């Protein structure tokens, strides 16, 4: 049912949800607009599947500007029925909310990357527990937001299937307890939330999930399951390896963890394999690092009033002189001239285009 071709990607609908939430939270789009899959022709095409790393990066940026609890609340609030395509209607068309949850779990790949996200449904007498496991490589705050949002989505969809408010028996989150619980209490409709557990889960009364769904129609579930299969069969994964690597590299740079070993870990390969893959794509580690620094410095020059010394400090250069030499090497001009004109005088010269370039004299390794 789920092809390996879908792994490493998510639905464009989920990516749109992340983008909309980031905007509402005031996350500057300059931090994510360049990521793979966010071009309008991809983001607005429901057959396209952007890289999962794109949604991960947006979540990480959002949690810089808002608490993870608020990020989860806003994302869930934006996820009205139909916002995630056929997956939403699998919940509401089944004879009972529980059967709808089972259908949605079977076709989870229509929304998320099932190489990192899995769902398990377990029944124990009077209770049904929905467990969500997320193993993606995310910053802690972003991971907490993603897990909380996932449980929020299940809670919301099950309530929509039942057409009434469902109060969970309990909620357990694989996250540290936040200073304030207000957003989570609103999200789940209960204060009975446990933190710092190994796996996130939400538990309901079996009787609530086995009650007939008012919107269920005979035969509709089968039609929607076939539609979900067709959606996966026709999906176009946007999973160019080099684009994914560059998105990961930008993320590591912003985190201050721009090392070969960290990049290899993010891409789930050894350092030797990473360097070999870069060579296969006609580039090198040093030239890719150079380009990330160039793009970062150019954005700071054009988008902030920071001094040259401050930009050098934020860009891993030893001092302003080292930064000036780098800008001259790239653009044959000075940082001040580049800031004044708002554009480089010539094409940036990096190792991606010709000879491999080292970070430059004075750059910290």
mmCIF file of N, CA and C in Angstrom, residues 135-232:
data_model
loop_
_atom_site.group_PDB
_atom_site.id
_atom_site.type_symbol
_atom_site.label_atom_id
_atom_site.label_comp_id
_atom_site.label_asym_id
_atom_site.label_seq_id
_atom_site.Cartn_x
_atom_site.Cartn_y
_atom_site.Cartn_z
ATOM 1 N N UNK A 135 9.890 9.668 15.337
ATOM 2 C CA UNK A 135 11.326 9.433 15.482
ATOM 3 C C UNK A 135 12.146 10.322 14.564
ATOM 4 N N UNK A 136 11.560 11.404 14.084
ATOM 5 C CA UNK A 136 12.300 12.312 13.214
ATOM 6 C C UNK A 136 13.367 13.055 14.014
ATOM 7 N N UNK A 137 14.381 13.535 13.306
ATOM 8 C CA UNK A 137 15.465 14.272 13.950
ATOM 9 C C UNK A 137 15.034 15.736 14.065
ATOM 10 N N UNK A 138 14.444 16.097 15.200
ATOM 11 C CA UNK A 138 13.971 17.455 15.434
ATOM 12 C C UNK A 138 14.605 18.024 16.690
ATOM 13 N N UNK A 139 14.683 19.349 16.741
ATOM 14 C CA UNK A 139 15.054 20.009 17.986
ATOM 15 C C UNK A 139 13.990 19.664 19.030
ATOM 16 N N UNK A 140 14.368 19.678 20.305
ATOM 17 C CA UNK A 140 13.463 19.206 21.359
ATOM 18 C C UNK A 140 12.127 19.947 21.353
ATOM 19 N N UNK A 141 12.157 21.268 21.272
ATOM 20 C CA UNK A 141 10.917 22.044 21.308
ATOM 21 C C UNK A 141 10.027 21.701 20.125
ATOM 22 N N UNK A 142 10.615 21.574 18.935
ATOM 23 C CA UNK A 142 9.829 21.243 17.751
ATOM 24 C C UNK A 142 9.244 19.843 17.855
ATOM 25 N N UNK A 143 10.023 18.904 18.374
ATOM 26 C CA UNK A 143 9.519 17.538 18.546
ATOM 27 C C UNK A 143 8.321 17.523 19.489
ATOM 28 N N UNK A 144 8.397 18.297 20.552
ATOM 29 C CA UNK A 144 7.285 18.378 21.501
ATOM 30 C C UNK A 144 6.039 18.929 20.817
ATOM 31 N N UNK A 145 6.218 19.953 19.996
ATOM 32 C CA UNK A 145 5.082 20.550 19.281
ATOM 33 C C UNK A 145 4.453 19.558 18.310
ATOM 34 N N UNK A 146 5.284 18.825 17.576
ATOM 35 C CA UNK A 146 4.782 17.859 16.593
ATOM 36 C C UNK A 146 3.982 16.756 17.289
ATOM 37 N N UNK A 147 4.496 16.237 18.391
ATOM 38 C CA UNK A 147 3.806 15.165 19.109
ATOM 39 C C UNK A 147 2.484 15.652 19.705
ATOM 40 N N UNK A 148 2.507 16.856 20.273
ATOM 41 C CA UNK A 148 1.289 17.398 20.859
ATOM 42 C C UNK A 148 0.246 17.674 19.785
ATOM 43 N N UNK A 149 0.700 18.169 18.639
ATOM 44 C CA UNK A 149 -0.220 18.442 17.536
ATOM 45 C C UNK A 149 -0.830 17.155 16.996
ATOM 46 N N UNK A 150 -0.033 16.101 16.880
ATOM 47 C CA UNK A 150 -0.549 14.826 16.368
ATOM 48 C C UNK A 150 -1.701 14.321 17.239
ATOM 49 N N UNK A 151 -1.512 14.347 18.547
ATOM 50 C CA UNK A 151 -2.586 13.908 19.448
ATOM 51 C C UNK A 151 -3.793 14.842 19.335
ATOM 52 N N UNK A 152 -3.520 16.137 19.158
ATOM 53 C CA UNK A 152 -4.603 17.100 18.987
ATOM 54 C C UNK A 152 -5.421 16.820 17.739
ATOM 55 N N UNK A 153 -4.742 16.428 16.659
ATOM 56 C CA UNK A 153 -5.441 16.099 15.421
ATOM 57 C C UNK A 153 -6.339 14.872 15.591
ATOM 58 N N UNK A 154 -5.826 13.825 16.249
ATOM 59 C CA UNK A 154 -6.635 12.628 16.461
ATOM 60 C C UNK A 154 -7.859 12.962 17.326
ATOM 61 N N UNK A 155 -7.637 13.746 18.358
ATOM 62 C CA UNK A 155 -8.736 14.146 19.231
ATOM 63 C C UNK A 155 -9.792 14.913 18.440
ATOM 64 N N UNK A 156 -9.328 15.842 17.605
ATOM 65 C CA UNK A 156 -10.278 16.669 16.845
ATOM 66 C C UNK A 156 -11.044 15.834 15.824
ATOM 67 N N UNK A 157 -10.346 14.988 15.073
ATOM 68 C CA UNK A 157 -11.011 14.197 14.032
ATOM 69 C C UNK A 157 -12.000 13.184 14.635
ATOM 70 N N UNK A 158 -11.644 12.577 15.749
ATOM 71 C CA UNK A 158 -12.555 11.625 16.383
ATOM 72 C C UNK A 158 -13.809 12.338 16.880
ATOM 73 N N UNK A 159 -13.631 13.546 17.389
ATOM 74 C CA UNK A 159 -14.783 14.330 17.822
ATOM 75 C C UNK A 159 -15.656 14.733 16.643
ATOM 76 N N UNK A 160 -15.013 15.052 15.511
ATOM 77 C CA UNK A 160 -15.780 15.403 14.318
ATOM 78 C C UNK A 160 -16.541 14.192 13.784
ATOM 79 N N UNK A 161 -15.934 13.008 13.909
ATOM 80 C CA UNK A 161 -16.621 11.794 13.482
ATOM 81 C C UNK A 161 -17.838 11.529 14.370
ATOM 82 N N UNK A 162 -17.676 11.723 15.669
ATOM 83 C CA UNK A 162 -18.776 11.498 16.609
ATOM 84 C C UNK A 162 -19.778 12.645 16.624
ATOM 85 N N UNK A 163 -19.361 13.803 16.075
ATOM 86 C CA UNK A 163 -20.152 15.038 16.072
ATOM 87 C C UNK A 163 -20.537 15.467 17.484
ATOM 88 N N UNK A 164 -19.572 15.297 18.393
ATOM 89 C CA UNK A 164 -19.738 15.805 19.745
ATOM 90 C C UNK A 164 -18.355 15.892 20.385
ATOM 91 N N UNK A 165 -18.280 16.621 21.469
ATOM 92 C CA UNK A 165 -17.006 16.768 22.159
ATOM 93 C C UNK A 165 -16.656 15.489 22.892
ATOM 94 N N UNK A 166 -15.472 14.966 22.594
ATOM 95 C CA UNK A 166 -14.981 13.771 23.284
ATOM 96 C C UNK A 166 -13.925 14.196 24.305
ATOM 97 N N UNK A 167 -14.142 13.846 25.546
ATOM 98 C CA UNK A 167 -13.170 14.174 26.592
ATOM 99 C C UNK A 167 -12.287 12.958 26.815
ATOM 100 N N UNK A 168 -10.994 13.076 26.577
ATOM 101 C CA UNK A 168 -10.112 11.918 26.772
ATOM 102 C C UNK A 168 -10.061 11.481 28.231
ATOM 103 N N UNK A 169 -9.822 10.203 28.404
ATOM 104 C CA UNK A 169 -9.604 9.690 29.755
ATOM 105 C C UNK A 169 -8.293 10.234 30.298
ATOM 106 N N UNK A 170 -7.284 10.271 29.435
ATOM 107 C CA UNK A 170 -5.978 10.835 29.800
ATOM 108 C C UNK A 170 -5.165 11.094 28.532
ATOM 109 N N UNK A 171 -4.160 11.944 28.698
ATOM 110 C CA UNK A 171 -3.229 12.282 27.620
ATOM 111 C C UNK A 171 -1.820 12.136 28.170
ATOM 112 N N UNK A 172 -0.928 11.538 27.394
ATOM 113 C CA UNK A 172 0.471 11.389 27.810
ATOM 114 C C UNK A 172 1.358 11.926 26.697
ATOM 115 N N UNK A 173 2.284 12.810 27.050
ATOM 116 C CA UNK A 173 3.140 13.445 26.057
ATOM 117 C C UNK A 173 4.617 13.161 26.328
ATOM 118 N N UNK A 174 5.327 12.766 25.285
ATOM 119 C CA UNK A 174 6.777 12.569 25.381
ATOM 120 C C UNK A 174 7.448 13.929 25.270
ATOM 121 N N UNK A 175 7.275 14.741 26.302
ATOM 122 C CA UNK A 175 7.805 16.106 26.334
ATOM 123 C C UNK A 175 7.938 16.540 27.781
ATOM 124 N N UNK A 176 8.834 17.491 28.002
ATOM 125 C CA UNK A 176 8.973 18.033 29.345
ATOM 126 C C UNK A 176 7.743 18.872 29.692
ATOM 127 N N UNK A 177 7.376 18.892 30.943
ATOM 128 C CA UNK A 177 6.215 19.671 31.375
ATOM 129 C C UNK A 177 6.479 21.161 31.133
ATOM 130 N N UNK A 178 5.578 21.841 30.430
ATOM 131 C CA UNK A 178 5.781 23.275 30.165
ATOM 132 C C UNK A 178 5.441 24.109 31.396
ATOM 133 N N UNK A 179 5.856 25.356 31.373
ATOM 134 C CA UNK A 179 5.561 26.252 32.494
ATOM 135 C C UNK A 179 4.056 26.501 32.604
ATOM 136 N N UNK A 180 3.378 26.585 31.455
ATOM 137 C CA UNK A 180 1.931 26.820 31.424
ATOM 138 C C UNK A 180 1.260 25.717 30.598
ATOM 139 N N UNK A 181 0.091 25.265 31.073
ATOM 140 C CA UNK A 181 -0.621 24.172 30.407
ATOM 141 C C UNK A 181 -1.858 24.647 29.658
ATOM 142 N N UNK A 182 -2.124 25.959 29.660
ATOM 143 C CA UNK A 182 -3.388 26.473 29.124
ATOM 144 C C UNK A 182 -3.654 26.011 27.698
ATOM 145 N N UNK A 183 -2.648 26.130 26.825
ATOM 146 C CA UNK A 183 -2.848 25.776 25.420
ATOM 147 C C UNK A 183 -3.164 24.293 25.269
ATOM 148 N N UNK A 184 -2.528 23.452 26.073
ATOM 149 C CA UNK A 184 -2.763 22.014 25.984
ATOM 150 C C UNK A 184 -4.125 21.644 26.569
ATOM 151 N N UNK A 185 -4.531 22.322 27.626
ATOM 152 C CA UNK A 185 -5.848 22.070 28.202
ATOM 153 C C UNK A 185 -6.928 22.397 27.184
ATOM 154 N N UNK A 186 -6.743 23.500 26.446
ATOM 155 C CA UNK A 186 -7.688 23.864 25.388
ATOM 156 C C UNK A 186 -7.653 22.843 24.256
ATOM 157 N N UNK A 187 -6.466 22.371 23.944
ATOM 158 C CA UNK A 187 -6.280 21.444 22.827
ATOM 159 C C UNK A 187 -7.001 20.124 23.060
ATOM 160 N N UNK A 188 -6.891 19.590 24.284
ATOM 161 C CA UNK A 188 -7.422 18.258 24.572
ATOM 162 C C UNK A 188 -8.717 18.255 25.386
ATOM 163 N N UNK A 189 -9.077 19.387 25.941
ATOM 164 C CA UNK A 189 -10.303 19.442 26.735
ATOM 165 C C UNK A 189 -10.181 18.755 28.076
ATOM 166 N N UNK A 190 -8.961 18.606 28.570
ATOM 167 C CA UNK A 190 -8.737 17.985 29.879
ATOM 168 C C UNK A 190 -7.441 18.507 30.490
ATOM 169 N N UNK A 191 -7.390 18.462 31.818
ATOM 170 C CA UNK A 191 -6.156 18.818 32.511
ATOM 171 C C UNK A 191 -5.350 17.578 32.892
ATOM 172 N N UNK A 192 -5.915 16.428 32.593
ATOM 173 C CA UNK A 192 -5.256 15.161 32.945
ATOM 174 C C UNK A 192 -4.209 14.830 31.884
ATOM 175 N N UNK A 193 -3.080 15.520 31.950
ATOM 176 C CA UNK A 193 -2.001 15.356 30.977
ATOM 177 C C UNK A 193 -0.731 14.957 31.710
ATOM 178 N N UNK A 194 -0.148 13.850 31.284
ATOM 179 C CA UNK A 194 1.097 13.371 31.884
ATOM 180 C C UNK A 194 2.254 13.697 30.943
ATOM 181 N N UNK A 195 3.396 14.080 31.502
ATOM 182 C CA UNK A 195 4.553 14.456 30.692
ATOM 183 C C UNK A 195 5.731 13.516 30.962
ATOM 184 N N UNK A 196 6.736 13.664 30.100
ATOM 185 C CA UNK A 196 7.996 12.927 30.238
ATOM 186 C C UNK A 196 7.779 11.415 30.237
ATOM 187 N N UNK A 197 6.915 10.969 29.340
ATOM 188 C CA UNK A 197 6.697 9.531 29.126
ATOM 189 C C UNK A 197 7.439 9.122 27.860
ATOM 190 N N UNK A 198 7.727 7.833 27.677
ATOM 191 C CA UNK A 198 8.498 7.409 26.490
ATOM 192 C C UNK A 198 7.793 7.671 25.159
ATOM 193 N N UNK A 199 6.464 7.488 25.134
ATOM 194 C CA UNK A 199 5.708 7.611 23.883
ATOM 195 C C UNK A 199 4.429 8.402 24.137
ATOM 196 N N UNK A 200 4.060 9.247 23.174
ATOM 197 C CA UNK A 200 2.858 10.069 23.313
ATOM 198 C C UNK A 200 1.604 9.254 23.001
ATOM 199 N N UNK A 201 0.534 9.478 23.784
ATOM 200 C CA UNK A 201 -0.704 8.737 23.548
ATOM 201 C C UNK A 201 -1.898 9.517 24.090
ATOM 202 N N UNK A 202 -3.079 9.163 23.573
ATOM 203 C CA UNK A 202 -4.327 9.753 24.050
ATOM 204 C C UNK A 202 -5.334 8.612 24.191
ATOM 205 N N UNK A 203 -6.033 8.575 25.326
ATOM 206 C CA UNK A 203 -6.925 7.456 25.659
ATOM 207 C C UNK A 203 -8.368 7.934 25.775
ATOM 208 N N UNK A 204 -9.275 7.164 25.175
ATOM 209 C CA UNK A 204 -10.706 7.472 25.209
ATOM 210 C C UNK A 204 -11.487 6.294 25.786
ATOM 211 N N UNK A 205 -12.725 6.551 26.161
ATOM 212 C CA UNK A 205 -13.628 5.487 26.554
ATOM 213 C C UNK A 205 -14.022 4.699 25.310
ATOM 214 N N UNK A 206 -13.995 3.399 25.384
ATOM 215 C CA UNK A 206 -14.360 2.555 24.249
ATOM 216 C C UNK A 206 -15.778 2.865 23.778
ATOM 217 N N UNK A 207 -16.679 3.081 24.726
ATOM 218 C CA UNK A 207 -18.073 3.362 24.372
ATOM 219 C C UNK A 207 -18.197 4.614 23.511
ATOM 220 N N UNK A 208 -17.352 5.635 23.768
ATOM 221 C CA UNK A 208 -17.395 6.868 22.979
ATOM 222 C C UNK A 208 -16.981 6.619 21.530
ATOM 223 N N UNK A 209 -15.964 5.787 21.350
ATOM 224 C CA UNK A 209 -15.450 5.556 19.998
ATOM 225 C C UNK A 209 -16.233 4.491 19.239
ATOM 226 N N UNK A 210 -17.040 3.721 19.930
ATOM 227 C CA UNK A 210 -17.844 2.694 19.260
ATOM 228 C C UNK A 210 -19.269 3.162 18.970
ATOM 229 N N UNK A 211 -19.581 4.391 19.340
ATOM 230 C CA UNK A 211 -20.919 4.909 19.041
ATOM 231 C C UNK A 211 -21.026 5.191 17.539
ATOM 232 N N UNK A 212 -22.216 5.064 16.944
ATOM 233 C CA UNK A 212 -22.371 5.279 15.499
ATOM 234 C C UNK A 212 -21.990 6.701 15.088
ATOM 235 N N UNK A 213 -21.296 6.819 13.962
ATOM 236 C CA UNK A 213 -20.937 8.131 13.428
ATOM 237 C C UNK A 213 -22.111 8.683 12.626
ATOM 238 N N UNK A 214 -22.639 9.852 12.984
ATOM 239 C CA UNK A 214 -23.827 10.404 12.305
ATOM 240 C C UNK A 214 -23.640 10.607 10.808
ATOM 241 N N UNK A 215 -22.378 10.854 10.355
ATOM 242 C CA UNK A 215 -22.155 11.145 8.942
ATOM 243 C C UNK A 215 -21.831 9.905 8.114
ATOM 244 N N UNK A 216 -21.787 8.741 8.746
ATOM 245 C CA UNK A 216 -21.420 7.521 8.034
ATOM 246 C C UNK A 216 -22.442 7.197 6.947
ATOM 247 N N UNK A 217 -21.921 6.757 5.787
ATOM 248 C CA UNK A 217 -22.781 6.350 4.683
ATOM 249 C C UNK A 217 -22.332 4.979 4.198
ATOM 250 N N UNK A 218 -23.248 4.073 3.966
ATOM 251 C CA UNK A 218 -22.867 2.735 3.500
ATOM 252 C C UNK A 218 -22.027 2.790 2.227
ATOM 253 N N UNK A 219 -20.892 2.136 2.260
ATOM 254 C CA UNK A 219 -20.034 2.057 1.078
ATOM 255 C C UNK A 219 -19.069 3.211 0.902
ATOM 256 N N UNK A 220 -19.279 4.319 1.625
ATOM 257 C CA UNK A 220 -18.421 5.492 1.410
ATOM 258 C C UNK A 220 -16.994 5.246 1.885
ATOM 259 N N UNK A 221 -16.833 4.509 2.974
ATOM 260 C CA UNK A 221 -15.492 4.233 3.476
ATOM 261 C C UNK A 221 -14.653 3.512 2.421
ATOM 262 N N UNK A 222 -15.261 2.536 1.735
ATOM 263 C CA UNK A 222 -14.537 1.810 0.696
ATOM 264 C C UNK A 222 -14.119 2.713 -0.434
ATOM 265 N N UNK A 223 -14.984 3.631 -0.831
ATOM 266 C CA UNK A 223 -14.658 4.591 -1.897
ATOM 267 C C UNK A 223 -13.475 5.465 -1.481
ATOM 268 N N UNK A 224 -13.497 5.929 -0.242
ATOM 269 C CA UNK A 224 -12.431 6.800 0.244
ATOM 270 C C UNK A 224 -11.108 6.048 0.405
ATOM 271 N N UNK A 225 -11.164 4.783 0.799
ATOM 272 C CA UNK A 225 -9.932 3.999 0.893
ATOM 273 C C UNK A 225 -9.294 3.835 -0.490
ATOM 274 N N UNK A 226 -10.127 3.585 -1.499
ATOM 275 C CA UNK A 226 -9.590 3.482 -2.865
ATOM 276 C C UNK A 226 -9.018 4.818 -3.318
ATOM 277 N N UNK A 227 -9.681 5.898 -2.927
ATOM 278 C CA UNK A 227 -9.169 7.230 -3.282
ATOM 279 C C UNK A 227 -7.819 7.487 -2.612
ATOM 280 N N UNK A 228 -7.691 7.042 -1.361
ATOM 281 C CA UNK A 228 -6.412 7.206 -0.654
ATOM 282 C C UNK A 228 -5.310 6.430 -1.367
ATOM 283 N N UNK A 229 -5.620 5.221 -1.825
ATOM 284 C CA UNK A 229 -4.635 4.427 -2.560
ATOM 285 C C UNK A 229 -4.243 5.112 -3.867
ATOM 286 N N UNK A 230 -5.214 5.698 -4.559
ATOM 287 C CA UNK A 230 -4.928 6.409 -5.806
ATOM 288 C C UNK A 230 -4.088 7.658 -5.545
ATOM 289 N N UNK A 231 -4.364 8.316 -4.414
ATOM 290 C CA UNK A 231 -3.585 9.505 -4.038
ATOM 291 C C UNK A 231 -2.118 9.144 -3.855
ATOM 292 N N UNK A 232 -1.862 8.038 -3.176
ATOM 293 C CA UNK A 232 -0.481 7.600 -2.970
ATOM 294 C C UNK A 232 0.154 7.150 -4.281
#
